[in-house]
Coordinates of C-alpha atoms and ligand atoms in Angstrom, one line a residue:
Chain A
M1 CA 0.0 0.0 0.0
S2 CA 2.8 2.4 0.8
G3 CA 4.8 1.3 -2.2
I4 CA 6.0 3.7 -4.8
L5 CA 4.3 1.7 -7.5
S6 CA 1.0 1.3 -5.7
P7 CA -1.7 3.0 -7.7
Q8 CA -4.0 3.3 -4.6
A9 CA -1.3 5.1 -2.7
W10 CA -0.9 7.7 -5.5
E11 CA -4.6 8.0 -5.8
K12 CA -4.8 8.8 -2.1
V13 CA -2.2 11.4 -2.4
W14 CA -4.1 12.9 -5.4
T15 CA -7.3 13.0 -3.5
F16 CA -5.7 14.9 -0.6
R17 CA -3.6 17.1 -2.9
G18 CA -5.3 20.1 -1.2
T19 CA -3.4 19.3 2.0
F20 CA -0.1 19.5 0.1
L21 CA -0.9 22.7 -1.6
L22 CA -2.0 24.2 1.7
G23 CA 1.3 23.1 3.2
L24 CA 3.1 24.7 0.3
G25 CA 1.2 27.8 0.7
N26 CA 2.0 28.0 4.4
T27 CA 5.6 27.3 3.8
I28 CA 5.8 30.1 1.2
Q29 CA 3.9 32.4 3.5
V30 CA 6.3 31.8 6.5
A31 CA 9.3 32.0 4.2
L32 CA 8.2 35.3 2.6
L33 CA 7.5 37.0 5.9
G34 CA 10.6 35.5 7.4
L35 CA 12.6 36.7 4.4
L36 CA 11.3 40.2 4.8
L37 CA 12.5 40.3 8.5
A38 CA 15.8 38.6 7.6
F39 CA 16.5 41.2 4.9
I40 CA 15.8 44.1 7.2
L41 CA 17.9 42.5 10.0
G42 CA 20.6 41.5 7.6
I43 CA 21.0 44.9 6.1
I44 CA 20.9 46.7 9.4
F45 CA 23.3 44.4 11.2
G46 CA 25.5 44.1 8.1
L47 CA 25.8 47.9 7.9
M48 CA 26.5 48.0 11.7
A49 CA 29.3 45.5 11.2
T50 CA 31.0 47.7 8.6
G51 CA 30.3 51.1 10.2
E52 CA 32.6 53.2 12.4
N53 CA 30.8 52.9 15.7
K54 CA 32.5 50.3 17.8
V55 CA 29.5 49.6 20.1
L56 CA 27.2 48.9 17.1
K57 CA 30.0 46.6 15.7
V58 CA 30.1 44.6 18.9
I59 CA 26.3 44.3 19.0
S60 CA 26.2 43.1 15.4
R61 CA 29.0 40.6 16.2
V62 CA 27.2 39.2 19.2
Y63 CA 24.0 38.8 17.3
V64 CA 25.6 36.9 14.4
E65 CA 27.7 34.7 16.6
L66 CA 24.9 33.9 19.0
I67 CA 22.5 32.9 16.2
Q68 CA 25.0 31.1 14.0
N69 CA 26.4 29.0 16.9
T70 CA 23.1 27.7 18.3
P71 CA 20.6 25.4 16.4
L72 CA 17.7 27.0 14.7
L73 CA 15.4 24.4 16.3
L74 CA 16.5 25.6 19.8
Q75 CA 15.8 29.2 18.9
L76 CA 12.4 28.3 17.5
C77 CA 11.4 26.3 20.5
F78 CA 12.8 28.9 22.9
L79 CA 10.7 31.6 21.2
Y80 CA 7.6 29.5 20.9
Y81 CA 7.5 27.9 24.3
A82 CA 9.0 30.8 26.3
F83 CA 6.1 32.9 25.1
A84 CA 3.5 30.1 25.2
F85 CA 4.1 29.5 28.9
S86 CA 4.1 33.2 29.7
S87 CA 0.6 33.3 28.4
H88 CA 1.5 35.7 25.6
S89 CA 1.5 33.0 22.9
L90 CA 2.8 34.2 19.6
G91 CA 1.2 31.5 17.6
I92 CA 3.0 29.0 15.4
L93 CA 3.2 31.1 12.2
V94 CA 4.4 34.2 13.9
S95 CA 7.0 32.3 16.0
G96 CA 8.1 30.5 12.8
M97 CA 8.4 33.7 10.9
I98 CA 10.3 35.5 13.6
S99 CA 12.8 32.8 14.4
L100 CA 13.4 32.1 10.7
G101 CA 13.9 35.8 10.1
V102 CA 16.2 36.2 13.0
Y103 CA 18.2 33.1 12.1
H104 CA 18.7 33.9 8.4
G105 CA 19.1 37.6 9.2
A106 CA 22.3 36.7 10.9
Y107 CA 23.6 34.9 7.8
I108 CA 22.4 37.7 5.6
A109 CA 24.2 40.2 7.8
E110 CA 27.4 38.3 7.1
V111 CA 26.7 38.3 3.4
V112 CA 26.1 42.0 3.4
R113 CA 29.2 42.6 5.5
A114 CA 31.3 40.6 3.1
G115 CA 29.8 42.4 0.2
I116 CA 30.6 45.8 1.6
E117 CA 34.1 44.8 2.7
A118 CA 34.8 43.6 -0.8
V119 CA 34.6 47.1 -2.1
P120 CA 38.1 48.7 -2.0
K121 CA 38.8 51.1 0.8
G122 CA 39.6 53.8 -1.8
Q123 CA 36.0 53.9 -2.8
F124 CA 34.9 54.8 0.7
E125 CA 37.7 57.4 0.9
A126 CA 36.9 59.0 -2.4
A127 CA 33.2 59.3 -1.4
R128 CA 34.1 60.8 2.0
S129 CA 36.6 63.2 0.4
Q130 CA 33.7 64.5 -1.8
G131 CA 31.6 65.1 1.2
F132 CA 29.0 62.4 0.9
S133 CA 27.2 61.4 4.1
Y134 CA 27.2 57.9 5.4
V135 CA 23.9 57.1 3.8
Q136 CA 24.8 58.7 0.5
R137 CA 28.1 56.8 0.4
M138 CA 26.3 53.5 0.9
F139 CA 23.5 54.3 -1.4
Y140 CA 25.3 55.8 -4.4
I141 CA 28.7 54.3 -4.3
I142 CA 29.2 51.3 -2.1
L143 CA 26.0 49.2 -2.3
P144 CA 25.7 49.4 -6.1
Q145 CA 29.2 47.8 -6.2
S146 CA 28.6 45.2 -3.6
I147 CA 25.1 44.2 -4.7
K148 CA 26.7 41.9 -7.4
I149 CA 28.7 40.2 -4.7
I150 CA 25.8 40.0 -2.3
L151 CA 23.0 38.7 -4.6
P152 CA 24.1 35.1 -5.3
P153 CA 24.6 34.1 -1.6
L154 CA 21.5 36.0 -0.8
V155 CA 19.4 33.8 -3.1
N156 CA 21.0 30.8 -1.4
Q157 CA 19.8 32.1 1.9
V158 CA 16.3 32.3 0.4
V159 CA 16.5 28.6 -0.6
N160 CA 17.7 27.6 2.8
M161 CA 14.9 29.5 4.5
I162 CA 12.3 27.7 2.4
K163 CA 13.8 24.4 3.4
N164 CA 14.1 25.4 7.0
T165 CA 10.4 26.0 7.3
S166 CA 10.3 22.3 8.0
C167 CA 11.5 23.1 11.6
L168 CA 7.9 24.3 12.2
Y169 CA 7.0 20.7 12.6
L170 CA 8.5 20.7 16.1
I171 CA 6.0 23.3 17.3
G172 CA 3.1 21.8 15.5
G173 CA 3.2 23.9 12.3
S174 CA 1.2 23.5 9.2
D175 CA 4.0 23.9 6.7
L176 CA 4.6 21.5 3.8
I177 CA 6.8 19.1 5.8
S178 CA 4.5 19.0 8.8
L179 CA 1.4 18.4 6.8
T180 CA 3.1 15.7 4.8
Y181 CA 4.1 14.0 8.0
S182 CA 0.6 14.2 9.5
F183 CA -0.8 12.9 6.2
V184 CA 1.4 9.8 6.1
T185 CA 0.8 9.1 9.8
G186 CA -2.9 10.1 9.9
E187 CA -5.6 7.6 10.8
N188 CA -7.6 8.0 7.7
T189 CA -4.9 9.1 5.3
G190 CA -1.9 7.2 6.5
G191 CA 0.3 4.8 4.7
A192 CA 1.1 6.4 1.4
Y193 CA 4.7 7.2 2.4
A194 CA 6.6 7.1 -0.8
P195 CA 4.1 9.1 -3.0
A196 CA 3.5 11.6 -0.3
Y197 CA 7.2 12.4 0.3
I198 CA 7.9 12.3 -3.4
L199 CA 5.2 14.9 -4.0
S200 CA 6.4 17.0 -1.1
G201 CA 9.9 16.8 -2.4
V202 CA 8.9 17.7 -5.9
L203 CA 7.1 20.8 -4.6
F204 CA 10.2 21.9 -2.7
F205 CA 12.4 21.2 -5.7
C206 CA 10.1 23.2 -8.0
I207 CA 10.6 26.3 -5.9
C208 CA 14.2 25.9 -4.7
F209 CA 15.8 24.6 -7.9
P210 CA 15.0 27.6 -10.1
L211 CA 16.3 29.9 -7.3
S212 CA 19.6 28.1 -6.7
T213 CA 20.1 27.9 -10.5
L214 CA 19.5 31.6 -10.7
A215 CA 22.1 32.1 -8.0
S216 CA 24.8 30.0 -9.7
V217 CA 24.2 31.5 -13.1
W218 CA 24.5 34.9 -11.6
E219 CA 27.7 34.0 -9.8
N220 CA 29.2 32.6 -13.0
S221 CA 28.4 35.6 -15.1
L222 CA 29.8 37.7 -12.4
K223 CA 33.1 35.8 -12.5
K224 CA 33.2 35.9 -16.3
R225 CA 32.7 39.7 -16.2
E226 CA 35.5 40.1 -13.8
R227 CA 37.8 38.0 -16.0
R228 CA 36.8 40.2 -18.9
V229 CA 37.7 43.4 -17.1
V230 CA 41.1 41.9 -16.2
V231 CA 41.7 40.9 -19.8
Q232 CA 40.6 44.3 -21.0
K233 CA 43.1 46.0 -18.6
K234 CA 45.9 43.7 -19.7
T235 CA 45.3 44.3 -23.4
A236 CA 45.1 48.0 -22.7
L237 CA 48.4 47.8 -20.9
E238 CA 50.0 45.8 -23.7
G239 CA 48.6 48.1 -26.3
R240 CA 50.5 51.0 -24.8
V241 CA 53.9 49.3 -24.6
Chain B
M1 CA 45.1 90.4 2.8
I2 CA 45.5 86.8 1.8
S3 CA 44.0 84.6 4.4
N4 CA 45.0 81.2 5.7
M5 CA 43.1 78.5 3.8
I6 CA 44.4 75.5 5.8
K7 CA 45.9 75.6 9.3
L8 CA 47.2 72.7 11.3
E9 CA 47.8 73.5 14.9
N10 CA 49.8 71.1 17.1
V11 CA 48.5 68.2 15.3
N12 CA 49.4 64.8 16.7
K13 CA 48.3 61.5 15.2
Y14 CA 48.8 58.0 16.7
F15 CA 48.0 54.7 15.0
G16 CA 47.9 52.6 18.1
D17 CA 51.2 53.1 19.8
L18 CA 52.8 54.5 16.6
H19 CA 53.3 58.2 16.8
V20 CA 52.9 59.2 13.2
L21 CA 52.5 63.0 13.4
K22 CA 54.4 64.9 16.1
D23 CA 53.0 68.3 16.8
V24 CA 52.7 69.4 13.3
N25 CA 52.1 73.1 12.6
L26 CA 51.5 74.2 9.1
T27 CA 49.6 76.9 7.3
V28 CA 48.6 77.1 3.7
K29 CA 47.5 80.5 2.3
E30 CA 44.8 81.0 -0.2
G31 CA 45.9 80.2 -3.7
E32 CA 49.2 78.8 -2.4
K33 CA 50.8 75.7 -4.0
L34 CA 52.4 73.7 -1.2
V35 CA 54.4 70.6 -2.0
I36 CA 55.2 68.1 0.7
I37 CA 58.2 65.8 0.2
G38 CA 60.0 63.3 2.4
P39 CA 61.0 59.7 2.8
S40 CA 58.4 56.9 2.8
G41 CA 56.6 56.5 6.1
S42 CA 57.4 60.0 7.3
G43 CA 53.7 61.0 7.6
K44 CA 53.1 62.9 4.4
S45 CA 49.9 61.2 3.5
T46 CA 48.7 61.3 7.1
T47 CA 49.3 65.1 7.1
V48 CA 47.2 65.6 4.0
R49 CA 44.5 63.2 5.1
C50 CA 44.2 65.2 8.3
M51 CA 43.3 68.2 6.2
N52 CA 40.1 66.6 5.1
Y53 CA 39.6 64.3 8.1
L54 CA 40.1 61.1 6.3
E55 CA 42.3 60.7 9.4
E56 CA 41.2 62.4 12.5
P57 CA 44.0 63.9 14.5
T58 CA 44.5 62.4 17.9
S59 CA 45.1 65.9 19.3
G60 CA 45.4 69.4 17.9
H61 CA 43.3 71.5 15.7
V62 CA 42.6 71.8 11.9
Y63 CA 41.2 75.0 10.5
I64 CA 39.8 75.1 6.9
D65 CA 39.0 78.5 5.5
G66 CA 38.8 80.0 8.9
R67 CA 36.5 77.4 10.5
E68 CA 37.6 74.6 12.7
L69 CA 37.2 71.1 11.3
T70 CA 35.6 68.7 13.7
H71 CA 34.1 65.3 13.8
R72 CA 30.7 66.9 13.7
N73 CA 31.0 69.3 10.8
K74 CA 33.5 67.4 8.7
T75 CA 31.1 66.1 6.1
A76 CA 29.5 69.5 5.4
L77 CA 32.8 71.5 5.7
I78 CA 34.8 69.2 3.5
R79 CA 32.0 69.2 0.9
E80 CA 32.2 73.0 0.6
T81 CA 35.9 73.5 0.8
T82 CA 38.1 70.6 -0.3
S83 CA 38.6 67.9 -3.0
M84 CA 41.1 65.2 -3.1
V85 CA 43.1 63.3 -5.8
F86 CA 44.4 59.9 -4.8
Q87 CA 47.3 57.8 -5.8
Q88 CA 45.0 55.0 -6.9
F89 CA 42.5 57.4 -8.7
N90 CA 39.5 55.8 -6.9
L91 CA 37.1 56.5 -9.7
Y92 CA 33.7 54.9 -9.2
P93 CA 34.0 51.8 -11.5
H94 CA 30.2 51.2 -11.8
M95 CA 29.7 54.7 -13.4
T96 CA 30.7 56.2 -16.6
V97 CA 33.1 59.1 -16.6
M98 CA 30.3 61.5 -17.0
K99 CA 28.4 60.0 -14.0
N100 CA 31.6 60.1 -11.9
L101 CA 31.9 63.8 -12.7
T102 CA 28.3 64.8 -12.2
L103 CA 27.4 62.8 -9.1
A104 CA 28.7 65.2 -6.5
P105 CA 27.6 68.4 -8.2
M106 CA 24.1 67.0 -8.6
K107 CA 23.7 65.3 -5.2
L108 CA 25.8 67.5 -3.1
H109 CA 26.0 70.9 -4.8
H110 CA 22.4 71.1 -5.9
K111 CA 23.2 71.5 -9.6
S112 CA 20.7 70.5 -12.3
K113 CA 21.7 67.6 -14.6
K114 CA 22.3 70.1 -17.4
E115 CA 24.5 72.4 -15.3
A116 CA 26.4 69.4 -13.9
E117 CA 27.1 68.1 -17.4
E118 CA 28.2 71.4 -18.7
L119 CA 30.6 71.7 -15.8
A120 CA 31.8 68.2 -16.4
C121 CA 32.4 68.9 -20.1
H122 CA 34.3 72.0 -19.2
Y123 CA 36.7 70.2 -16.9
L124 CA 37.0 67.3 -19.3
D125 CA 38.2 69.8 -21.8
V126 CA 40.7 71.1 -19.2
V127 CA 42.2 67.6 -18.8
G128 CA 41.9 66.9 -22.5
L129 CA 39.5 63.9 -22.3
R130 CA 36.2 65.2 -23.6
D131 CA 35.9 62.2 -25.9
K132 CA 35.9 59.8 -22.9
A133 CA 32.7 61.1 -21.3
E134 CA 30.8 57.9 -21.9
A135 CA 33.6 55.4 -21.2
Y136 CA 33.9 53.4 -18.0
P137 CA 37.0 54.1 -15.9
T138 CA 38.4 50.6 -16.1
T139 CA 38.7 50.9 -19.9
L140 CA 41.1 53.9 -19.6
S141 CA 44.8 53.9 -19.0
G142 CA 46.2 54.9 -15.6
G143 CA 47.1 58.4 -16.8
Q144 CA 43.7 58.9 -18.3
Q145 CA 42.0 57.7 -15.1
Q146 CA 44.0 60.1 -13.0
R147 CA 43.2 63.0 -15.3
I148 CA 39.5 62.1 -15.0
A149 CA 40.0 62.0 -11.2
I150 CA 41.4 65.5 -11.3
A151 CA 38.4 66.6 -13.4
R152 CA 36.1 65.1 -10.8
A153 CA 37.8 67.0 -8.1
L154 CA 37.6 70.2 -10.1
C155 CA 33.8 69.7 -10.7
A156 CA 33.2 70.4 -7.0
E157 CA 34.7 73.8 -7.5
T158 CA 36.3 73.9 -4.1
K159 CA 39.0 76.3 -3.1
I160 CA 41.3 73.5 -2.0
V161 CA 42.5 70.5 -3.9
L162 CA 44.7 67.9 -2.1
F163 CA 46.9 65.5 -4.1
D164 CA 48.5 62.5 -2.5
E165 CA 51.1 61.1 -4.8
P166 CA 49.0 61.5 -7.9
T167 CA 51.6 60.1 -10.3
S168 CA 53.1 57.3 -8.1
A169 CA 50.9 54.6 -9.5
L170 CA 51.5 55.5 -13.2
D171 CA 53.7 54.1 -15.9
P172 CA 56.6 56.4 -16.5
E173 CA 55.3 57.4 -19.9
T174 CA 52.0 58.7 -18.6
I175 CA 53.3 60.6 -15.7
Q176 CA 53.9 63.7 -17.7
E177 CA 50.4 64.0 -19.1
V178 CA 49.1 64.2 -15.5
L179 CA 51.8 66.6 -14.4
D180 CA 50.9 68.8 -17.4
V181 CA 47.3 69.0 -16.2
M182 CA 48.5 69.9 -12.7
I183 CA 50.8 72.6 -14.0
K184 CA 47.9 74.1 -15.9
L185 CA 45.8 74.1 -12.7
A186 CA 48.5 75.7 -10.7
K187 CA 47.9 78.9 -12.8
E188 CA 44.5 79.2 -11.2
N189 CA 43.8 80.6 -7.8
I190 CA 43.2 77.1 -6.3
T191 CA 44.9 76.2 -3.1
M192 CA 46.9 73.1 -3.9
V193 CA 48.6 70.7 -1.5
V194 CA 50.6 68.1 -3.3
V195 CA 52.5 65.1 -1.9
T196 CA 54.9 64.1 -4.7
H197 CA 58.3 62.7 -5.5
E198 CA 58.4 64.6 -8.8
M199 CA 61.1 67.1 -8.0
G200 CA 60.9 68.8 -11.4
F201 CA 57.2 69.5 -10.8
A202 CA 57.9 70.7 -7.3
R203 CA 60.5 73.1 -8.5
Q204 CA 58.3 74.5 -11.3
V205 CA 55.0 74.8 -9.4
A206 CA 55.6 75.1 -5.7
D207 CA 55.4 78.4 -3.9
R208 CA 56.7 76.6 -0.9
I209 CA 58.0 73.1 -0.1
V210 CA 58.0 71.3 3.2
F211 CA 60.1 68.4 4.0
M212 CA 58.8 65.8 6.5
A213 CA 60.8 63.1 8.4
D214 CA 59.6 60.9 11.2
G215 CA 56.3 62.7 11.6
Q216 CA 57.8 66.2 11.7
I217 CA 58.3 69.1 9.4
I218 CA 62.1 69.5 9.5
E219 CA 62.6 72.0 6.7
E220 CA 60.4 74.5 4.9
G221 CA 61.1 77.0 2.2
T222 CA 60.9 78.2 -1.4
P223 CA 62.0 75.8 -4.1
D224 CA 65.1 77.9 -4.7
H225 CA 66.1 77.6 -1.1
F226 CA 65.4 73.9 -1.1
F227 CA 67.2 72.9 -4.2
E228 CA 70.1 75.4 -4.0
N229 CA 71.1 75.3 -0.3
P230 CA 69.0 73.2 2.0
S231 CA 70.3 73.6 5.6
N232 CA 69.3 70.2 7.0
E233 CA 71.6 67.2 6.4
R234 CA 68.7 64.8 5.9
V235 CA 67.2 67.0 3.2
K236 CA 70.5 67.1 1.4
Q237 CA 70.8 63.4 1.5
F238 CA 67.2 62.9 0.3
L239 CA 67.6 65.3 -2.6
G240 CA 70.9 63.8 -3.5
K241 CA 69.3 60.4 -3.8
I242 CA 66.3 61.5 -5.7
I243 CA 67.7 63.9 -8.2
R244 CA 70.1 62.7 -10.8
Ligands
ATP301 N1 45.8 53.2 8.9 C1 47.0 53.1 9.5 N2 47.2 52.2 10.5 C2 48.4 52.0 11.0 N3 49.5 52.6 10.7 C3 49.4 53.5 9.6 C4 48.2 53.8 9.0 N4 48.4 54.7 8.0 C5 49.7 55.0 8.1 N5 50.3 54.3 9.0 C6 51.7 54.4 9.4 O1 52.0 55.7 9.6 C7 53.3 56.1 9.1 C8 53.2 57.3 8.2 O2 52.4 56.9 7.1 P1 52.1 57.8 5.9 O3 51.3 57.0 4.9 O4 51.6 59.1 6.3 O5 53.5 58.1 5.3 P2 54.0 58.7 3.9 O6 55.0 59.7 4.2 O7 52.8 59.1 3.1 O8 54.7 57.5 3.2 P3 54.7 57.0 1.7 O9 55.7 57.9 1.0 O10 55.1 55.6 1.7 O11 53.3 57.2 1.2 C9 53.8 54.9 8.5 O12 54.7 54.2 9.4 C10 52.6 54.0 8.2 O13 53.0 52.6 8.3
MG302 MG1 51.8 58.3 1.4

């Protein structure tokens, strides 16, 4: 009955396809909201890490290290249960969104920091010598140059976030993985393991694969462009000699 | 009366424990062309960078055009008064030459696009690169990039332009094209502070030369004084090594 070749199992999955789509919808919803939070945190803490203020730098470092060196599951459970038992329950979706946002925000902060630090020091100095304020410097001169470096790993973070919605299972979420699990273990629906997990996997893949492909294509074209600039410079030099 | 454009008063600068500027006092008059020379590591760059607060002095005072430069007012005061040309050009690589030249005039000096572009064209003519307006900096030679960087500095129309070894990163055959532009500028009433190892240029253009060693100004005078009979032994040695 659970077999990958069993027509009944596939039929059951098909009948309950709404469950899977609902799970997918919830996963995307949590991921999108989490992403929004992660972007905001990532940009703020990434800028703090590269700014001049030492206190802000330390705060940013503490945030990143704390989040990157403890499991996401722990953070999620902490947030959910800490609030649940203080009678201010946040709810599963909100807890999920916040902890995914905070978790990936720390990684995005590192991505942003690396992107900004990859811009040569002379660019900051030229901008300062012209009298651009901090925000203007970042906006007109630094971020446009680092965005190309930032984008590919940023897209990878999006992919990871979508996959990490599966952590919601632990707090009783209704994301794709959690619903798949309750489907295959359910009293009325149980049993169709292989088809259920295949479908669930296909759904994840359909969303994540285009994104990660986009990221690697982006990265490659970036590398090619850099090589082209180097070649251009070289030929320009040789041309003059 | 010609006023002081730049004044450093008892400026000290430490990098950690390293005492890089030791009680430096220096004034530059309006329209003056000051050349700073000295051995590597003597604090020439740091001195010039204190003038636009790319480095903040550890102690002492910096006055620009009569106003004290502070951490608080640096962005606004620098915007109005000084521009800088760097050894490594530091053009913005993601923008065309025209954008490089018009960014500050439009965003900081409230010029319309048309005004900014006219200004840019004018200064591109001055540096002889009008035809490169739509090029990207990385496609230009070093000498061309530096001339563009000078044009960018001029587009801000500030009274002061600082140069930190503007020809040191260039191939020998392109140095002169940059120096020629600077010699042309020196005829204007711009206050120029130039760190350079180009002694021919210093002799031709400088109103005054200061010599730095170990974070101090150890000799100061007209080019004639400097090249004919410098009093300090270290200056003699340095010039002996560099000129021949
Ligand atoms: N950001 C910094 N951090 C630490 N030390 C620095 C820094 N900038 C400069 N120094 C040190 O300060 C001293 C003076 O440096 P500075 O760049 O002003 O010298 P310079 O006269 O311009 O030399 P050069 O001819 O090599 O450019 C040097 O010993 C240098 O190593
Ligand atoms: Mg220097």
